[in-house]
Amino acid sequence: MLNFNHLQYFWAVAHEGNLTRAAQRLHVSPSAVSVQIQKLEHALGQALFERAGRRLALTEAGRIVLDHADSIFALGRELESSLRESPRERQVVRIGAQATLSRNFQLSFIRPLLERDDVELVLRSAPLPELLRGLEAHTIDVALATTAPPRDAATPWVSHSLGSQAVSLVGRRRRDRVRDLRAILERESLVVPGASSSIRSGFDALVDRLGVRPRIAAEVDDMAMLRLLARAGKGLAVVPSIVVRDELRAGTLTEWAQLPDLEETFVAITLRRRFPNPLLRTLLRRTETLISD
């Protein structure tokens, strides 16, 4: 049978990339770590490391073992936490959000937990690939994004649809504003999402179909900055209304036009787990009212 003590020594060295630092982390001697790894390599019949200068680099077999070791130790921590949890203890929910996602949407998603004294929220922002790695390593419970990731037998994501919203041109009120979409796109300066945004690809396809060359004043990855530039009068922002919800209600900004056949989708991505975080049910069951909150 696999010796999990050997696996823990391997796991430490793989993450540290150095025998001495791994030994310090484990509070043992470097020679003891080396012996344990040699025993694991003998048991598996594969070399797990190779020298790369002063670092120990994983072999192909080593990378496969590390993938499994990460999952094994993450599940162990999750099991320990779940079984020790008392109903009176504070519960923790760890939420990751795509870096470009609307802050207003994120706030709407977590609102059911904001007034609960027994809940601690951990919020992270990162690109989608990093969020998916966090789900696999069980460092986050759910990832919020605008697109569902590809799914296969090796990556069993569960993508929960949270709704969608039409994308509009939003900017300051002006008495002389035109109403025709083509004229707006030709004459007005625009603030658009960056190339990584799903909205941007749809917008580019729209102006191509219309035969329009838009005047791009700014290209912004962050939705919060997009909103601020619209408020500052830099140009009309290409956004779903939830991004500028407060400004629309206050009259600071107004919708100039909706962009046909262009919408932003919102999804919550989870991973099938033996011990799912019970707080996720509270968050996911209210998807029908999430966008309108």
Tab-separated table of C-alpha atoms in Angstrom:
chain	number	residue	atom	x	y	z
A	1	MET	CA	0.000	0.000	0.000
A	2	LEU	CA	1.035	3.607	-0.592
A	3	ASN	CA	2.787	5.144	2.409
A	4	PHE	CA	1.201	8.546	2.992
A	5	ASN	CA	4.131	9.702	5.093
A	6	HIS	CA	6.367	9.252	2.028
A	7	LEU	CA	3.761	11.120	-0.035
A	8	GLN	CA	3.759	14.049	2.395
A	9	TYR	CA	7.538	14.402	2.136
A	10	PHE	CA	7.305	14.323	-1.658
A	11	TRP	CA	4.482	16.896	-1.600
A	12	ALA	CA	6.544	19.308	0.511
A	13	VAL	CA	9.596	19.049	-1.759
A	14	ALA	CA	7.472	19.417	-4.897
A	15	HIS	CA	5.989	22.685	-3.642
A	16	GLU	CA	9.243	24.052	-2.234
A	17	GLY	CA	11.414	22.918	-5.150
A	18	ASN	CA	14.240	22.466	-2.654
A	19	LEU	CA	15.154	19.657	-0.281
A	20	THR	CA	16.492	21.876	2.503
A	21	ARG	CA	13.464	24.194	2.618
A	22	ALA	CA	11.133	21.194	2.585
A	23	ALA	CA	13.052	19.680	5.507
A	24	GLN	CA	12.722	22.938	7.462
A	25	ARG	CA	9.003	22.985	6.761
A	26	LEU	CA	8.658	19.402	7.979
A	27	HIS	CA	11.049	19.924	10.949
A	28	VAL	CA	13.277	17.020	9.938
A	29	SER	CA	16.732	16.677	8.393
A	30	PRO	CA	17.290	16.900	4.609
A	31	SER	CA	18.671	13.368	4.637
A	32	ALA	CA	15.454	12.068	6.195
A	33	VAL	CA	13.421	13.748	3.434
A	34	SER	CA	15.710	12.303	0.764
A	35	VAL	CA	15.317	8.773	2.153
A	36	GLN	CA	11.526	9.025	2.241
A	37	ILE	CA	11.375	10.222	-1.371
A	38	GLN	CA	13.661	7.424	-2.504
A	39	LYS	CA	11.318	4.921	-0.841
A	40	LEU	CA	8.320	6.471	-2.599
A	41	GLU	CA	10.102	6.357	-5.971
A	42	HIS	CA	10.992	2.702	-5.347
A	43	ALA	CA	7.370	1.891	-4.423
A	44	LEU	CA	6.034	3.611	-7.552
A	45	GLY	CA	8.819	2.419	-9.835
A	46	GLN	CA	9.309	5.941	-11.226
A	47	ALA	CA	11.763	8.811	-10.747
A	48	LEU	CA	9.790	11.803	-9.447
A	49	PHE	CA	12.445	14.535	-9.556
A	50	GLU	CA	15.318	15.635	-11.729
A	51	ARG	CA	17.935	18.294	-11.142
A	52	ALA	CA	17.393	21.714	-12.791
A	53	GLY	CA	20.275	23.845	-11.572
A	54	ARG	CA	19.824	24.289	-7.852
A	55	ARG	CA	16.167	23.285	-7.959
A	56	LEU	CA	14.496	19.920	-8.010
A	57	ALA	CA	12.131	19.794	-10.990
A	58	LEU	CA	9.290	17.317	-11.309
A	59	THR	CA	9.470	14.623	-13.943
A	60	GLU	CA	6.360	13.768	-15.924
A	61	ALA	CA	5.560	11.049	-13.390
A	62	GLY	CA	6.232	13.531	-10.582
A	63	ARG	CA	3.665	15.987	-11.974
A	64	ILE	CA	1.050	13.229	-12.065
A	65	VAL	CA	1.825	12.255	-8.470
A	66	LEU	CA	1.651	15.904	-7.363
A	67	ASP	CA	-1.812	16.344	-8.918
A	68	HIS	CA	-3.058	13.402	-6.888
A	69	ALA	CA	-1.206	14.473	-3.738
A	70	ASP	CA	-2.750	17.958	-3.888
A	71	SER	CA	-6.223	16.445	-4.079
A	72	ILE	CA	-5.535	13.898	-1.342
A	73	PHE	CA	-4.259	16.417	1.204
A	74	ALA	CA	-6.934	18.982	0.311
A	75	LEU	CA	-9.641	16.368	0.882
A	76	GLY	CA	-7.999	15.442	4.179
A	77	ARG	CA	-8.111	19.049	5.390
A	78	GLU	CA	-11.696	19.403	4.198
A	79	LEU	CA	-12.750	16.194	5.957
A	80	GLU	CA	-11.084	17.246	9.192
A	81	SER	CA	-12.721	20.673	9.051
A	82	SER	CA	-16.173	19.274	8.235
A	83	LEU	CA	-16.183	16.653	10.972
A	84	ARG	CA	-14.919	19.040	13.634
A	85	GLU	CA	-17.400	21.753	12.740
A	86	SER	CA	-19.936	22.602	15.417
A	87	PRO	CA	-23.245	24.340	14.618
A	88	ARG	CA	-22.257	27.115	17.036
A	89	GLU	CA	-18.919	27.777	15.394
A	90	ARG	CA	-18.456	30.406	12.701
A	91	GLN	CA	-18.837	28.963	9.235
A	92	VAL	CA	-16.526	30.006	6.430
A	93	VAL	CA	-17.395	30.295	2.754
A	94	ARG	CA	-14.612	31.017	0.276
A	95	ILE	CA	-15.702	32.748	-2.920
A	96	GLY	CA	-13.521	33.406	-5.929
A	97	ALA	CA	-14.580	35.861	-8.620
A	98	GLN	CA	-13.277	36.489	-12.108
A	99	ALA	CA	-11.189	39.651	-11.940
A	100	THR	CA	-13.346	41.422	-14.554
A	101	LEU	CA	-16.677	40.577	-12.907
A	102	SER	CA	-19.016	43.373	-11.800
A	103	ARG	CA	-18.593	44.285	-8.117
A	104	ASN	CA	-22.344	44.994	-7.910
A	105	PHE	CA	-23.067	41.470	-9.095
A	106	GLN	CA	-20.669	40.000	-6.533
A	107	LEU	CA	-22.349	41.997	-3.784
A	108	SER	CA	-25.769	40.739	-4.892
A	109	PHE	CA	-24.497	37.162	-4.770
A	110	ILE	CA	-23.180	37.340	-1.187
A	111	ARG	CA	-25.982	39.561	0.194
A	112	PRO	CA	-27.840	36.687	1.997
A	113	LEU	CA	-24.783	36.145	4.204
A	114	LEU	CA	-23.800	39.747	4.930
A	115	GLU	CA	-25.894	40.132	8.071
A	116	ARG	CA	-25.101	36.720	9.553
A	117	ASP	CA	-22.763	36.903	12.544
A	118	ASP	CA	-21.976	33.199	12.311
A	119	VAL	CA	-20.475	33.448	8.799
A	120	GLU	CA	-17.011	34.539	7.709
A	121	LEU	CA	-16.629	35.473	4.040
A	122	VAL	CA	-13.334	34.989	2.218
A	123	LEU	CA	-13.363	36.777	-1.152
A	124	ARG	CA	-10.718	36.296	-3.827
A	125	SER	CA	-10.304	37.864	-7.271
A	126	ALA	CA	-8.306	36.158	-10.032
A	127	PRO	CA	-8.378	35.104	-13.703
A	128	LEU	CA	-10.652	32.152	-14.448
A	129	PRO	CA	-7.849	29.535	-14.891
A	130	GLU	CA	-6.514	30.401	-11.429
A	131	LEU	CA	-10.004	30.119	-9.936
A	132	LEU	CA	-10.442	26.661	-11.459
A	133	ARG	CA	-7.146	25.566	-9.919
A	134	GLY	CA	-8.425	26.887	-6.593
A	135	LEU	CA	-11.567	24.770	-6.922
A	136	GLU	CA	-9.483	21.681	-7.684
A	137	ALA	CA	-7.239	22.351	-4.680
A	138	HIS	CA	-10.309	23.085	-2.494
A	139	THR	CA	-9.006	26.539	-1.547
A	140	ILE	CA	-12.279	28.126	-2.714
A	141	ASP	CA	-15.839	26.773	-2.566
A	142	VAL	CA	-17.294	28.517	-5.609
A	143	ALA	CA	-16.042	30.593	-8.532
A	144	LEU	CA	-18.113	33.385	-10.090
A	145	ALA	CA	-17.536	34.000	-13.793
A	146	THR	CA	-19.123	35.160	-17.032
A	147	THR	CA	-18.488	31.938	-18.961
A	148	ALA	CA	-18.789	28.278	-18.058
A	149	PRO	CA	-15.531	26.325	-18.453
A	150	PRO	CA	-15.276	23.252	-20.713
A	151	ARG	CA	-16.138	20.081	-18.851
A	152	ASP	CA	-14.912	16.531	-19.272
A	153	ALA	CA	-14.370	13.438	-17.135
A	154	ALA	CA	-11.073	14.803	-15.781
A	155	THR	CA	-12.545	18.195	-14.796
A	156	PRO	CA	-16.054	17.603	-13.434
A	157	TRP	CA	-17.141	21.234	-13.063
A	158	VAL	CA	-20.745	22.029	-12.230
A	159	SER	CA	-21.796	25.355	-13.760
A	160	HIS	CA	-24.876	26.946	-12.192
A	161	SER	CA	-26.561	29.579	-14.359
A	162	LEU	CA	-27.183	32.773	-12.379
A	163	GLY	CA	-28.906	34.630	-15.195
A	164	SER	CA	-28.012	37.047	-17.937
A	165	GLN	CA	-28.428	40.722	-18.681
A	166	ALA	CA	-28.547	42.802	-21.837
A	167	VAL	CA	-25.544	45.003	-22.589
A	168	SER	CA	-26.126	48.702	-23.163
A	169	LEU	CA	-24.365	51.937	-24.015
A	170	VAL	CA	-24.433	53.978	-20.814
A	171	GLY	CA	-23.178	57.507	-20.249
A	172	ARG	CA	-23.928	60.973	-18.932
A	173	ARG	CA	-27.263	62.605	-19.706
A	174	ARG	CA	-27.190	64.989	-22.674
A	175	ARG	CA	-30.033	66.951	-24.215
A	176	ASP	CA	-28.594	66.644	-27.705
A	177	ARG	CA	-28.026	62.907	-27.636
A	178	VAL	CA	-29.031	60.998	-30.719
A	179	ARG	CA	-31.295	57.957	-30.597
A	180	ASP	CA	-30.129	55.933	-33.594
A	181	LEU	CA	-27.703	53.167	-32.591
A	182	ARG	CA	-25.562	53.395	-35.725
A	183	ALA	CA	-25.205	57.163	-35.309
A	184	ILE	CA	-24.244	56.763	-31.643
A	185	LEU	CA	-21.576	54.205	-32.486
A	186	GLU	CA	-20.138	56.388	-35.230
A	187	ARG	CA	-20.132	59.723	-33.387
A	188	GLU	CA	-19.612	59.053	-29.671
A	189	SER	CA	-16.438	58.075	-27.832
A	190	LEU	CA	-16.722	54.638	-26.265
A	191	VAL	CA	-15.238	52.936	-23.217
A	192	VAL	CA	-15.159	49.194	-23.908
A	193	PRO	CA	-14.183	46.028	-21.993
A	194	GLY	CA	-10.790	44.471	-22.684
A	195	ALA	CA	-10.119	41.721	-25.189
A	196	SER	CA	-10.496	38.959	-22.555
A	197	SER	CA	-14.125	39.907	-21.908
A	198	SER	CA	-16.940	37.925	-23.511
A	199	ILE	CA	-18.760	41.239	-24.010
A	200	ARG	CA	-15.917	42.593	-26.121
A	201	SER	CA	-16.007	39.778	-28.641
A	202	GLY	CA	-19.761	40.229	-29.036
A	203	PHE	CA	-19.386	43.996	-29.382
A	204	ASP	CA	-16.693	43.640	-32.048
A	205	ALA	CA	-18.952	41.276	-33.999
A	206	LEU	CA	-21.864	43.726	-33.728
A	207	VAL	CA	-19.980	46.749	-35.088
A	208	ASP	CA	-18.565	44.579	-37.864
A	209	ARG	CA	-22.087	43.553	-38.913
A	210	LEU	CA	-23.190	47.190	-38.851
A	211	GLY	CA	-20.156	48.283	-40.853
A	212	VAL	CA	-19.236	50.854	-38.193
A	213	ARG	CA	-15.774	51.944	-37.051
A	214	PRO	CA	-16.304	52.946	-33.414
A	215	ARG	CA	-14.290	55.648	-31.658
A	216	ILE	CA	-12.618	53.765	-28.799
A	217	ALA	CA	-11.582	56.208	-26.063
A	218	ALA	CA	-10.485	53.557	-23.561
A	219	GLU	CA	-10.231	49.784	-23.254
A	220	VAL	CA	-10.585	48.582	-19.662
A	221	ASP	CA	-10.442	45.102	-18.124
A	222	ASP	CA	-11.925	46.121	-14.767
A	223	MET	CA	-15.680	46.780	-14.705
A	224	ALA	CA	-15.376	49.155	-11.746
A	225	MET	CA	-12.955	51.332	-13.722
A	226	LEU	CA	-15.244	51.173	-16.748
A	227	ARG	CA	-18.036	52.586	-14.576
A	228	LEU	CA	-15.805	55.354	-13.192
A	229	LEU	CA	-14.705	56.426	-16.681
A	230	ALA	CA	-18.339	56.662	-17.781
A	231	ARG	CA	-19.123	58.791	-14.741
A	232	ALA	CA	-16.133	61.015	-15.539
A	233	GLY	CA	-17.482	61.612	-19.046
A	234	LYS	CA	-14.704	59.794	-20.891
A	235	GLY	CA	-17.258	58.161	-23.158
A	236	LEU	CA	-20.223	55.803	-23.331
A	237	ALA	CA	-19.544	52.554	-21.486
A	238	VAL	CA	-20.378	49.185	-23.020
A	239	VAL	CA	-21.788	47.463	-19.928
A	240	PRO	CA	-24.643	45.391	-18.527
A	241	SER	CA	-26.842	47.637	-16.389
A	242	ILE	CA	-25.961	45.854	-13.131
A	243	VAL	CA	-22.470	47.369	-13.355
A	244	VAL	CA	-23.902	50.911	-13.207
A	245	ARG	CA	-27.096	50.104	-11.289
A	246	ASP	CA	-26.600	52.760	-8.592
A	247	GLU	CA	-25.748	55.482	-11.127
A	248	LEU	CA	-28.811	54.656	-13.240
A	249	ARG	CA	-31.077	54.839	-10.203
A	250	ALA	CA	-29.533	58.139	-9.103
A	251	GLY	CA	-29.696	59.621	-12.604
A	252	THR	CA	-25.941	60.181	-12.739
A	253	LEU	CA	-25.834	58.008	-15.854
A	254	THR	CA	-28.493	57.032	-18.357
A	255	GLU	CA	-28.961	54.260	-20.901
A	256	TRP	CA	-28.422	55.618	-24.425
A	257	ALA	CA	-29.203	52.380	-26.242
A	258	GLN	CA	-29.296	48.623	-25.820
A	259	LEU	CA	-26.958	46.600	-27.994
A	260	PRO	CA	-28.990	43.979	-29.905
A	261	ASP	CA	-28.223	40.292	-29.347
A	262	LEU	CA	-25.473	41.172	-26.849
A	263	GLU	CA	-25.715	40.044	-23.238
A	264	GLU	CA	-23.541	39.183	-20.272
A	265	THR	CA	-24.065	35.796	-18.639
A	266	PHE	CA	-23.263	34.987	-15.023
A	267	VAL	CA	-22.368	31.529	-13.717
A	268	ALA	CA	-21.300	30.016	-10.410
A	269	ILE	CA	-18.825	27.167	-10.846
A	270	THR	CA	-18.424	24.435	-8.252
A	271	LEU	CA	-16.707	21.069	-8.110
A	272	ARG	CA	-18.392	17.820	-7.104
A	273	ARG	CA	-17.353	17.252	-3.493
A	274	ARG	CA	-18.021	14.695	-0.813
A	275	PHE	CA	-18.510	17.452	1.752
A	276	PRO	CA	-19.954	20.497	-0.039
A	277	ASN	CA	-20.093	23.753	1.896
A	278	PRO	CA	-23.709	23.971	3.193
A	279	LEU	CA	-23.708	27.770	2.786
A	280	LEU	CA	-23.589	27.367	-0.997
A	281	ARG	CA	-27.185	26.166	-1.024
A	282	THR	CA	-28.260	29.487	0.477
A	283	LEU	CA	-26.410	31.392	-2.223
A	284	LEU	CA	-27.371	29.278	-5.236
A	285	ARG	CA	-31.088	28.813	-4.541
A	286	ARG	CA	-31.925	32.499	-5.165
A	287	THR	CA	-30.618	32.792	-8.715
A	288	GLU	CA	-33.976	33.908	-10.108
A	289	THR	CA	-33.808	37.243	-8.217
A	290	LEU	CA	-30.051	37.782	-8.291
A	291	ILE	CA	-29.780	40.079	-11.318
A	292	SER	CA	-32.717	42.269	-10.292
A	293	ASP	CA	-31.605	42.856	-6.677
